[in-house]
Short mmCIF file of C-alpha atoms in Angstrom, two decimals:
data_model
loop_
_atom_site.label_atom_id
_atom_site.label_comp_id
_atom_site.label_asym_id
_atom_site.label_seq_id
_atom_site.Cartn_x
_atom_site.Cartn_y
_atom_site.Cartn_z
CA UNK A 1287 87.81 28.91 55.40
CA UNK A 1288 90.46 28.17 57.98
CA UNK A 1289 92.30 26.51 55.19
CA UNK A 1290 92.37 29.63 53.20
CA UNK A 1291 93.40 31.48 55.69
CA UNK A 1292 96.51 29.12 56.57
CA UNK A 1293 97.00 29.64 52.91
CA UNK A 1294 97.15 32.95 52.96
CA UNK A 1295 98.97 33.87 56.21
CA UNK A 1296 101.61 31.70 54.75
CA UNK A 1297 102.19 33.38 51.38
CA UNK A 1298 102.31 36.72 53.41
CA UNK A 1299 104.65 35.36 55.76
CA UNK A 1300 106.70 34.07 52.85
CA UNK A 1301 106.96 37.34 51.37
CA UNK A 1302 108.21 38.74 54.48
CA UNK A 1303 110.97 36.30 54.49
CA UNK A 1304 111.92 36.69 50.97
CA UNK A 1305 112.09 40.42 50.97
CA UNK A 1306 114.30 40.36 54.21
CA UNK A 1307 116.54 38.18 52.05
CA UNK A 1308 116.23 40.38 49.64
CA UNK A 1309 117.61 43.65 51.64
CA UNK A 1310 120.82 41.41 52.68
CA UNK A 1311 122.46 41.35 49.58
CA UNK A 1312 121.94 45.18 48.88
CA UNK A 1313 123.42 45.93 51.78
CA UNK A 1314 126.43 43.57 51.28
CA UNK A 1315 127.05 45.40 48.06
CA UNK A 1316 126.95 48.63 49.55
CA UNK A 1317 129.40 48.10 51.93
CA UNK A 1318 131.84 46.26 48.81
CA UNK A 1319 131.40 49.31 47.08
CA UNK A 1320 132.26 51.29 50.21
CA UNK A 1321 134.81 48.81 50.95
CA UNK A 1322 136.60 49.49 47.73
CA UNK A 1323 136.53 53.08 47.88
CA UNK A 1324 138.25 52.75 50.74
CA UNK A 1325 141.17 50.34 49.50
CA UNK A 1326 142.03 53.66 46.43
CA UNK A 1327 141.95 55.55 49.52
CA UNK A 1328 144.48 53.74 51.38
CA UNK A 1329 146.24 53.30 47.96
CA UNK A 1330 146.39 56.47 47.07
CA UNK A 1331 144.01 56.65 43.74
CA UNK A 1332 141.27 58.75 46.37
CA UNK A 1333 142.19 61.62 48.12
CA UNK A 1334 140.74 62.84 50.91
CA UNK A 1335 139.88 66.86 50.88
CA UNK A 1336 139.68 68.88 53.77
CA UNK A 1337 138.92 72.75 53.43
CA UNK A 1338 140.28 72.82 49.64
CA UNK A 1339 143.09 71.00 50.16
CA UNK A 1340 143.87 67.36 49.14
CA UNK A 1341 146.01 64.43 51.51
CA UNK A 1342 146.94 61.21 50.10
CA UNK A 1343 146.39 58.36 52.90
CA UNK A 1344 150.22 58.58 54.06
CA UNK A 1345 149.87 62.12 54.07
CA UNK A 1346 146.75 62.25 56.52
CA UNK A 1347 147.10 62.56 60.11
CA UNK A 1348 144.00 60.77 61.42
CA UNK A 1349 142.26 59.22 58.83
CA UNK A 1350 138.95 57.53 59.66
CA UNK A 1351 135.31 56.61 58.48
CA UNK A 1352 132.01 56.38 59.43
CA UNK A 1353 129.18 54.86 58.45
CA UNK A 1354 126.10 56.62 59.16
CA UNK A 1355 122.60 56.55 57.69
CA UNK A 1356 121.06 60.26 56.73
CA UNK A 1357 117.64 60.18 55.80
CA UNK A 1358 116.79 57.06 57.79
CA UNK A 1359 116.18 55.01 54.58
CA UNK A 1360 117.98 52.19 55.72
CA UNK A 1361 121.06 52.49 53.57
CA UNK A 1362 124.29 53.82 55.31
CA UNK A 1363 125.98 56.98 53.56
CA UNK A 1364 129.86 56.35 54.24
CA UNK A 1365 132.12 59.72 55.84
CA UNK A 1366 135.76 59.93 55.47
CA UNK A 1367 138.52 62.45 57.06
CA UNK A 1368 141.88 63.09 57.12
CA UNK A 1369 141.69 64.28 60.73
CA UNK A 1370 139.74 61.97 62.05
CA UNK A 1371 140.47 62.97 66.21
CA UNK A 1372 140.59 66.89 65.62
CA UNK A 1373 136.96 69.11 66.66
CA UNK A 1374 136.11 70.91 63.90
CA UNK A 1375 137.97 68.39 61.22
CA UNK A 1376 136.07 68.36 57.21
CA UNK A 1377 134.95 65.02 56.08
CA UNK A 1378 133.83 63.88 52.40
CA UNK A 1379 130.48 62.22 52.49
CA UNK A 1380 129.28 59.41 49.52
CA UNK A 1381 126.40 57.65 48.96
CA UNK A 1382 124.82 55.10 46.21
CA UNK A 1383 124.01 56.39 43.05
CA UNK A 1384 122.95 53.92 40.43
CA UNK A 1385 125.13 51.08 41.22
CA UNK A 1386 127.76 53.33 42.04
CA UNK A 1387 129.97 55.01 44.81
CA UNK A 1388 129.20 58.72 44.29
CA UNK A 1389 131.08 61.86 45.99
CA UNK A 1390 128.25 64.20 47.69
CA UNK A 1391 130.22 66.64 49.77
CA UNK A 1392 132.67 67.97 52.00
CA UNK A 1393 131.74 69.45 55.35
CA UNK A 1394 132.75 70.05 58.81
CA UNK A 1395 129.51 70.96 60.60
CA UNK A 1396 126.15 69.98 61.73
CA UNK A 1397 122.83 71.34 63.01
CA UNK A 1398 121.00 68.83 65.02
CA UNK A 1399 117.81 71.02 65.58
CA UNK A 1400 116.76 72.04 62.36
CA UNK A 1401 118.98 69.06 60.43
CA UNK A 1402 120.86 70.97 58.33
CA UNK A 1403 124.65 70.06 57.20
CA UNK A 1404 126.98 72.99 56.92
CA UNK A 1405 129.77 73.63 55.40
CA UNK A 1406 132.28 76.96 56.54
CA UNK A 1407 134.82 79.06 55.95
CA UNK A 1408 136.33 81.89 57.27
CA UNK A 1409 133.93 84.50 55.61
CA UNK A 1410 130.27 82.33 54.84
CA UNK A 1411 128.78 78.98 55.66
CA UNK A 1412 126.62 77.14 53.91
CA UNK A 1413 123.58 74.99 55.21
CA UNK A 1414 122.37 71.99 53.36
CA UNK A 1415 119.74 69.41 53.39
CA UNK A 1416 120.18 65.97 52.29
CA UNK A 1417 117.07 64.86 49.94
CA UNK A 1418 117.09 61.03 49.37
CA UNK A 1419 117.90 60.71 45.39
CA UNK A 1420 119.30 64.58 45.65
CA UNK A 1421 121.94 64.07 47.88
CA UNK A 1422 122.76 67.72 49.58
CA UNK A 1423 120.91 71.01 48.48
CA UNK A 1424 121.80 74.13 49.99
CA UNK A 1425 119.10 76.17 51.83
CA UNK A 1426 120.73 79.03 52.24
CA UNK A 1427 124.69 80.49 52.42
CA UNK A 1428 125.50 83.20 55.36
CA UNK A 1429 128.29 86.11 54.25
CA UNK A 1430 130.11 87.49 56.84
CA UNK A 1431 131.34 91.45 56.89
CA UNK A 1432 135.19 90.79 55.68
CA UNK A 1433 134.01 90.17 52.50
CA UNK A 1434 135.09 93.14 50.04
CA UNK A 1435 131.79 95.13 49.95
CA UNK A 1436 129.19 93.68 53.33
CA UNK A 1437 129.71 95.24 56.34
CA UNK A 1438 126.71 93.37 57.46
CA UNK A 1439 125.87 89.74 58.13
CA UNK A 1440 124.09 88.59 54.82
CA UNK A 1441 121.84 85.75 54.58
CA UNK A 1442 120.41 84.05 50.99
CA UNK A 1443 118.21 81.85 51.42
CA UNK A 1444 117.72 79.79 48.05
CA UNK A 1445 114.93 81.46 45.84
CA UNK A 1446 114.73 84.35 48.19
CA UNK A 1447 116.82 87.59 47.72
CA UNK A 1448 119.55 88.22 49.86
CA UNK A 1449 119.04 90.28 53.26
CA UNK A 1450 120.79 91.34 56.41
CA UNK A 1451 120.27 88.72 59.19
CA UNK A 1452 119.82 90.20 62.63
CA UNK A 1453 122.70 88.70 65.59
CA UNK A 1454 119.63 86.76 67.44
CA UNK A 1455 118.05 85.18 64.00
CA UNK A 1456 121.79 84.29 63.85
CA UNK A 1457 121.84 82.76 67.46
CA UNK A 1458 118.62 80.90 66.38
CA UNK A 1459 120.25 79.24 63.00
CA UNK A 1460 123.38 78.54 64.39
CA UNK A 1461 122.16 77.27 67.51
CA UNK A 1462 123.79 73.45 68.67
CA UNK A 1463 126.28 73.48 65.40
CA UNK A 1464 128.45 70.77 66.16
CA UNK A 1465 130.80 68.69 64.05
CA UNK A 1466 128.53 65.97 62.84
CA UNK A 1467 125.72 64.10 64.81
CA UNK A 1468 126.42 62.43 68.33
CA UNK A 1469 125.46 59.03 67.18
CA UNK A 1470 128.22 58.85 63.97
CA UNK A 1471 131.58 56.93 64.94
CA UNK A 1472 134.91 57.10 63.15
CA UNK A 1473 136.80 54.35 63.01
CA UNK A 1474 140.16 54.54 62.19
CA UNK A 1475 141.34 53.59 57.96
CA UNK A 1476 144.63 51.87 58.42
CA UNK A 1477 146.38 50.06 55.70
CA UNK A 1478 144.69 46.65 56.76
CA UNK A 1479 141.27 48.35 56.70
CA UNK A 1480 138.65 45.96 55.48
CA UNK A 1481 134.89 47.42 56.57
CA UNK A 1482 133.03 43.56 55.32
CA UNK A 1483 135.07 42.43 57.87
CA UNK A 1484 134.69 45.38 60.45
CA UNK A 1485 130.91 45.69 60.35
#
């Protein structure tokens, strides 16, 4: 019986070591694939976009990225900006979509209460939750009264008509928005950038 058991406990413990190896090497390609988005970056072939506009890497003022994992699944989703030092600056996320690097979206806000990723302008904003295998779906867009026809605050949530949203349900959503999470750091993307080497 104790034999058995010795047996046993060793084939689970085996397991265990042979799916940590396992892990390593998908994370070692997600940071390549990372890595290499970043090199067209720096190289010009990927722009960054900030607000509707595109920068080239020499045209950026502070570029940087960050590595940060959403959804807790163990897998990092990568962030990159143009203005990496400025508040309220718009960064592109990507994640890992079958193999490969895929562009999610740009945004330049966070809501660390409820979770939700926003994205603004000067007359809406639009709040977003990131799904694992979705990537981000918006919850709902806010339209603000300078838009040709609302001269009230206008809230849609998805799959629910559209209705005015009173200024303390507005307090309540909008309460904490901050430029993304506490715990994500930027590091800068300078022409030697290599993240394999970095992380």
């Amino acid at each position: 019986m104790k034999k058995k058991l010795a047996v046993l406990l060793s084939g689970i413990m085996a397991s265990f070591v042979l799916s940590g190896c396992g892990n390593a090497p998908a994370k070692d390609s997600t940071l390549t694939l990372y890595n290499d988005l970043i090199q067209k970056v720096i190289s010009g072939e990927e722009m960054f976009s900030d607000e509707g506009m595109g920068y080239t890497f020499d045209e950026a003022e502070d570029p940087g990225y960050a590595l940060y994992d959403i959804d807790k699944d163990g897998a990092d989703e990568l962030f990159i900006t143009a203005r990496m030092g400025d508040e309220g600056h718009t960064y592109v996320v990507y994640d890992i979509k079958g193999g490969v690097v895929t562009r999610e979206m740009a945004l330049n806000g966070y809501l660390p209460e409820s979770g939700y990723w926003t994205y603004f302008f000067d007359y809406f904003i639009e709040g977003y939750s990131y799904i694992r295998g979705q990537g981000f779906v918006r919850q709902w867009e806010l339209d603000y009264p300078w838009v040709d026809g609302i001269d009230t605050t206008i809230i849609n949530y998805e799959g629910q008509d559209p209705r005015t949203i009173s200024d303390d349900e507005l307090k309540t959503l909008l309460k904490g928005h901050v430029t993304e999470p506490a715990e994500l750091n930027w590091n800068p993307i300078k022409k030697d950038t290599n993240i394999l080497q970095t992380k």
